[in-house]
Coordinates of C-alpha atoms in Angstrom, one line a residue:
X1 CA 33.6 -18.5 14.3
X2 CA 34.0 -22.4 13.7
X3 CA 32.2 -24.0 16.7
X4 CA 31.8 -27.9 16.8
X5 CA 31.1 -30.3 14.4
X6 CA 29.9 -29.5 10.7
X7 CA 30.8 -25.3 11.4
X8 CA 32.5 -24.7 8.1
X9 CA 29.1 -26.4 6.3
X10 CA 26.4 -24.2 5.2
X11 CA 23.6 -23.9 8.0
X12 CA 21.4 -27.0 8.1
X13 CA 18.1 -26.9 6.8
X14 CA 15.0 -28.2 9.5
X15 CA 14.9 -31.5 7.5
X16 CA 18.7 -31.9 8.1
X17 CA 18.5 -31.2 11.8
X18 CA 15.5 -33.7 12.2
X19 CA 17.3 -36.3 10.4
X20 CA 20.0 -35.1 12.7
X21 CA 18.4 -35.5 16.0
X22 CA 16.3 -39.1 14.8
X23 CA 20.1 -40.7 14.7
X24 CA 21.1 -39.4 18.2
X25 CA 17.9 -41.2 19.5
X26 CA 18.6 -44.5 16.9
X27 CA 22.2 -44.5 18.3
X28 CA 20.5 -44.9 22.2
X29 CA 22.2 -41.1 22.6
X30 CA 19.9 -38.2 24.9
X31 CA 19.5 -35.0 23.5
X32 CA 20.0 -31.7 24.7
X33 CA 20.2 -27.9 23.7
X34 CA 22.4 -25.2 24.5
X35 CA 23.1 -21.4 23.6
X36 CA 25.5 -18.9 24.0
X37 CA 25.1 -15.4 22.6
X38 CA 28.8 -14.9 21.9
X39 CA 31.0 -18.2 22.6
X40 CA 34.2 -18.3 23.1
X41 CA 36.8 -21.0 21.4
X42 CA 38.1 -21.5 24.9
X43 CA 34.7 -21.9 26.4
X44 CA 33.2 -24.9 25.5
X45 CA 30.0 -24.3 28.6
X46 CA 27.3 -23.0 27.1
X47 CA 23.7 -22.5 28.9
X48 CA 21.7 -25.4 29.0
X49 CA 18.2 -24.8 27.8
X50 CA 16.0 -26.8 30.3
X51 CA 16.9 -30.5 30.7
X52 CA 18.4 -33.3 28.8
X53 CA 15.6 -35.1 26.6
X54 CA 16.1 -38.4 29.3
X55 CA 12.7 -40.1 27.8
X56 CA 14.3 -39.8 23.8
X57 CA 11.2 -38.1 22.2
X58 CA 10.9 -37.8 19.1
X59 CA 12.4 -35.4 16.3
X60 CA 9.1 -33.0 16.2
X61 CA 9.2 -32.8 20.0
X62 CA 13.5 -31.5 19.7
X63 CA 12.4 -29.5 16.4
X64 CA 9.8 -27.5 18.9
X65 CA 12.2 -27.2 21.8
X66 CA 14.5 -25.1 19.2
X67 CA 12.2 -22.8 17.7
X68 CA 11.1 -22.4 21.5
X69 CA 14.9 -22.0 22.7
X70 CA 15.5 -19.0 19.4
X71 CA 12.4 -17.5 19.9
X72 CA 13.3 -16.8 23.6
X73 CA 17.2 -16.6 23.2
X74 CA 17.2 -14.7 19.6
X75 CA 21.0 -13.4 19.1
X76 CA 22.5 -17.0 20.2
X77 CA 24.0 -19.6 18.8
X78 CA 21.9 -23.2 19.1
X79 CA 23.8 -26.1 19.5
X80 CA 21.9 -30.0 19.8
X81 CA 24.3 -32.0 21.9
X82 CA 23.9 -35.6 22.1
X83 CA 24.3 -37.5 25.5
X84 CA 26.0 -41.0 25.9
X85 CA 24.3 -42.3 29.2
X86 CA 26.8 -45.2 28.9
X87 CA 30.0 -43.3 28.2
X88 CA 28.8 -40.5 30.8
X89 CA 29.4 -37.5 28.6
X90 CA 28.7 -35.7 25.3
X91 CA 29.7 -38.2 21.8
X92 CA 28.4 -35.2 19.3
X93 CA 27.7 -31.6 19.8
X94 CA 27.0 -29.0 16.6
X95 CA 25.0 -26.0 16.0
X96 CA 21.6 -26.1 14.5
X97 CA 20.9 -22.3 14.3
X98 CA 22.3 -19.4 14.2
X99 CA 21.2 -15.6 14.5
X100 CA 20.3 -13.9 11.8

């Protein structure tokens, strides 16, 4: 199922989704995570896995927080959102794993 941005790409590699999550924190943006075991198109709430990253840590500390979140969620979809505290509201949303 296509779901957000960069769905019809191969699945990113742990590298990628670093480099990924150091631009949302370069761009001022807050990171978050969310899964959903089986999302729907006309769904887009998903469940929040603990709170928004409001003190922009670094890419090791989001990396840890996703193994964490598949580890305890392990047939959902992973999906790094990025939070514009300006704009009030999510500027870039895609999945960064998926179950095997």
């Amino acid at each position: 199922m296509p779901s957000e941005t960069f769905s019809y790409l191969p699945a990113l590699t742990d590298a990628e989704v670093r480099a990924q999550v150091s631009h949302l924190t370069e761009r001022g943006l807050i990171p978050a995570l969310e899964h959903a075991a089986d999302p729907d198109p006309r769904d887009s709430y998903w469940h929040l896995w603990k709170l928004p990253f409001v003190d922009r840590p670094s890419a090791d500390a989001v990396m840890v927080e996703i193994d964490q979140c598949a580890a305890a969620n392990p047939r959902d979809l992973i999906k790094l959102v990025g939070y514009d505290s300006v704009r009030q509201g999510q500027v870039v949303s895609f999945v960064v794993r998926r179950p095997e």
